[in-house]
Each structure stands twice: as structure tokens, then as C-alpha cells.
Tab-separated table of C-alpha atoms in Angstrom:
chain	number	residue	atom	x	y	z
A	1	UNK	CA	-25.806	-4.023	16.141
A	2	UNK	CA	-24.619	-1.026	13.923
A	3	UNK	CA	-26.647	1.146	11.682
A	4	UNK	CA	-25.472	3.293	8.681
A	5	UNK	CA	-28.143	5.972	8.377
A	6	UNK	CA	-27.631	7.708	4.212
A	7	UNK	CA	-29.801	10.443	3.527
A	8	UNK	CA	-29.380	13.666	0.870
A	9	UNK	CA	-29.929	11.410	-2.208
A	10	UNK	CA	-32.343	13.308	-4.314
A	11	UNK	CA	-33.085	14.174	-8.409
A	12	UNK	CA	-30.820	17.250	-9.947
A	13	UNK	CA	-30.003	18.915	-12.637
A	14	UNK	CA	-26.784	18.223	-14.530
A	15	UNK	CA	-24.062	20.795	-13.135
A	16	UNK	CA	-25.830	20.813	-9.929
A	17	UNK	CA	-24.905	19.843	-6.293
A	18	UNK	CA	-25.895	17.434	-3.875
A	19	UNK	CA	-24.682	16.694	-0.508
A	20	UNK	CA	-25.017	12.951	1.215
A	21	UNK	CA	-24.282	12.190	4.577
A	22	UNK	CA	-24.378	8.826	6.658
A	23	UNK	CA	-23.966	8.359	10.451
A	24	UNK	CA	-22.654	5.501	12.393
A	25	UNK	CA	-24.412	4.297	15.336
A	26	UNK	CA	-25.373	1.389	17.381
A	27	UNK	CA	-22.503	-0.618	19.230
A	28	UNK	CA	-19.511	0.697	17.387
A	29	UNK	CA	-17.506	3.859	18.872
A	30	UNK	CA	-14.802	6.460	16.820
A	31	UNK	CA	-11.972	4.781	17.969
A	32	UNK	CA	-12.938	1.464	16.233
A	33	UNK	CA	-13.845	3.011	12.536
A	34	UNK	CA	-10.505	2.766	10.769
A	35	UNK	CA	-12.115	3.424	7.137
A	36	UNK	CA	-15.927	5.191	5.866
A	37	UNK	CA	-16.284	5.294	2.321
A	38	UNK	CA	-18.803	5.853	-0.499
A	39	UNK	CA	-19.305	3.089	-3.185
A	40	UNK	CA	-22.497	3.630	-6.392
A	41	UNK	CA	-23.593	1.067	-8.203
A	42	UNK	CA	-25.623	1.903	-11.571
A	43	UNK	CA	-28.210	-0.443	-12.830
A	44	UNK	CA	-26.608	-3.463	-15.050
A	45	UNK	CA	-23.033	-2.195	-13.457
A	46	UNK	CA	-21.199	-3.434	-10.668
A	47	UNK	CA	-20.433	-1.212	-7.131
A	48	UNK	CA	-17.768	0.618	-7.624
A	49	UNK	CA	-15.771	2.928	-5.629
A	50	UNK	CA	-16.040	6.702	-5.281
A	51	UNK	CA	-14.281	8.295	-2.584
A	52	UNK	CA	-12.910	6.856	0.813
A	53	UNK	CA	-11.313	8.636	3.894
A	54	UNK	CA	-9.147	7.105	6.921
A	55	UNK	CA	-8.888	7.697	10.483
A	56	UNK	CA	-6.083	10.230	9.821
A	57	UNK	CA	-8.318	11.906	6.945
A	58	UNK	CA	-6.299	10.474	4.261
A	59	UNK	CA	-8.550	10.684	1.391
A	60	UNK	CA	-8.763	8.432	-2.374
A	61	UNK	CA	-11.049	9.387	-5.284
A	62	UNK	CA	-11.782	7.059	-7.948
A	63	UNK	CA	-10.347	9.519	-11.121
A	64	UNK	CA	-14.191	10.144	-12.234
A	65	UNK	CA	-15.129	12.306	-9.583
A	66	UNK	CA	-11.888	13.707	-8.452
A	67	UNK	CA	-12.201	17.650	-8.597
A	68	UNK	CA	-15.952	17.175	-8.678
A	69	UNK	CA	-16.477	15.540	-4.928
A	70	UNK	CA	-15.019	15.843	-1.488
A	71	UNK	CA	-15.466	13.701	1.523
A	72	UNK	CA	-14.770	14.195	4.836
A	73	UNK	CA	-15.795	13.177	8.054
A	74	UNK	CA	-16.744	14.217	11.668
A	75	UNK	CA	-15.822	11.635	14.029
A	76	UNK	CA	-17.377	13.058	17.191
A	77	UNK	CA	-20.809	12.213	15.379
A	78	UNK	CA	-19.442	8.873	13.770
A	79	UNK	CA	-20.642	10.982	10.420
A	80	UNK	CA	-19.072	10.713	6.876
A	81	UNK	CA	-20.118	13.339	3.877
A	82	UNK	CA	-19.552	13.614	0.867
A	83	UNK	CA	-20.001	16.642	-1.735
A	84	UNK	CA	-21.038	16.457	-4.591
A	85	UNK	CA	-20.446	19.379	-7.193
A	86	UNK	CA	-20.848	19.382	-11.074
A	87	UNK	CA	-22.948	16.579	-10.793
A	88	UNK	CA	-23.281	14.518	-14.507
A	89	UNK	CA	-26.303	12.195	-15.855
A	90	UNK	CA	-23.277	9.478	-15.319
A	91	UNK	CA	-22.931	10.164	-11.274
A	92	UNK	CA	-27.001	8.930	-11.382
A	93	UNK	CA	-26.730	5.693	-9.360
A	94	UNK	CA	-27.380	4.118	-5.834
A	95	UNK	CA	-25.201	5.663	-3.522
A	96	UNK	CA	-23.775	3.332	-0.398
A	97	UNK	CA	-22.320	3.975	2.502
A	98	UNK	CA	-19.526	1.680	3.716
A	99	UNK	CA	-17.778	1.295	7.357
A	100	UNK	CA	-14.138	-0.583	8.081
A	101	UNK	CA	-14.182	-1.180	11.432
A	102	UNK	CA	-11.468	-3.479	14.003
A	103	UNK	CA	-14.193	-4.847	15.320
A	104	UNK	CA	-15.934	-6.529	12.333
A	105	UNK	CA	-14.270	-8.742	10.091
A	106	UNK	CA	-16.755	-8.076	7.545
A	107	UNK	CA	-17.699	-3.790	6.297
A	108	UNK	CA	-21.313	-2.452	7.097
A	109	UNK	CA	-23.077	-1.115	4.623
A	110	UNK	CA	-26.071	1.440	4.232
A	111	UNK	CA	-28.826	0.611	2.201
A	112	UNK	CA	-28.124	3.201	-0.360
A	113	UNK	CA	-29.905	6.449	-1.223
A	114	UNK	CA	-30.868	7.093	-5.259
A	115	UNK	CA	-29.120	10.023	-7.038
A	116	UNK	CA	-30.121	10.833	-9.938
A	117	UNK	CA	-28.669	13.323	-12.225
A	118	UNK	CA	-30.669	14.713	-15.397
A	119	UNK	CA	-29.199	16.068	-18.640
């Protein structure tokens, strides 16, 4: 079994900063995660991407949050983060972690953490 453990979601201030994080654990190992991402999904809206990062650290940001967010990752803690900076009442959504592993022919998923942004 694998677990995605989120945690950092929390109420702010518009132009403030949050910082999420979800680990990896359970039977999956580094070498096996080829892909960790973030994905929000508003109320009424569908999931949509925000930020991914590779193996090699190759990083994509969906064009609302790029300059605003960073994500990275430590894989010797099977951990992905991601920054969150500038923060605007339209970031407010369910935030959810997402793993591509070889191993799995289907992602695993967190169970989301709430952000929400106030104007």
C-alpha cells in the first residue's frame, strides 16, 4: 500500500504565503516515482493542474501560478513541496497531491488539504 500524507493547507490573507508538503510512503521507493505533482480543484470546477516536477527536477506550472509558486522535491524523504507566495482569493481550493510511479498503472492521490485565500 502507499500513502500520500498533505499537510500546510490553512486560511490566509490575500498576498500571503503558504507552504504544502506531502510525503510518499508505504511500499513504493525513490527510484520508482517518475512524476509528484500538485492538482486544486475549486468547488463547481474541475481538478486542474498546478505545478508538477520529474525525477530529473524538470518542473511545469500551469500559467496562473507561474512566478507566484515553486515546487520541488526531496527524494531521500519521498517528499514533494510546493510554495506558495502572493497567494489570491482565486488559489482558495482543495489542494491534491499526485504520485506517477512505474510501478502503478494508475497515480496515487492524497486526500487534499483546504486552502483558502481571503480578500
Amino acid at each position: 500500500q502507499v500513502q500520500l500524507v498533505e499537510s500546510g493547507g490553512g486560511l490566509v490573507q490575500a498576498g500571503g504565503s503558504l507552504r504544502l508538503s506531502c510525503t510518499a510512503s508505504g511500499s513504493i521507493s525513490i527510484f520508482s516515482i517518475n512524476r509528484m505533482a500538485w492538482y486544486r480543484q475549486a468547488p463547481g470546477k474541475q481538478r486542474e493542474l498546478v505545478a508538477r516536477i520529474w525525477r530529473s527536477s524538470f518542473t511545469n506550472y500551469a500559467d496562473s501560478v507561474k512566478g507566484r509558486f515553486t515546487i520541488w522535491r526531496d527524494n531521500t524523504k519521498n517528499t514533494v513541496f510546493l510554495q506558495m507566495n502572493s497567494l489570491k482569493p482565486e488559489d482558495t481550493a482543495v489542494y491534491y497531491c499526485n504520485v506517477a510511479s512505474s510501478l502503478s498503472p494508475e497515480d496515487y492521490w492524497g486526500q487534499g488539504t483546504q486552502v483558502t485565500v481571503s480578500s
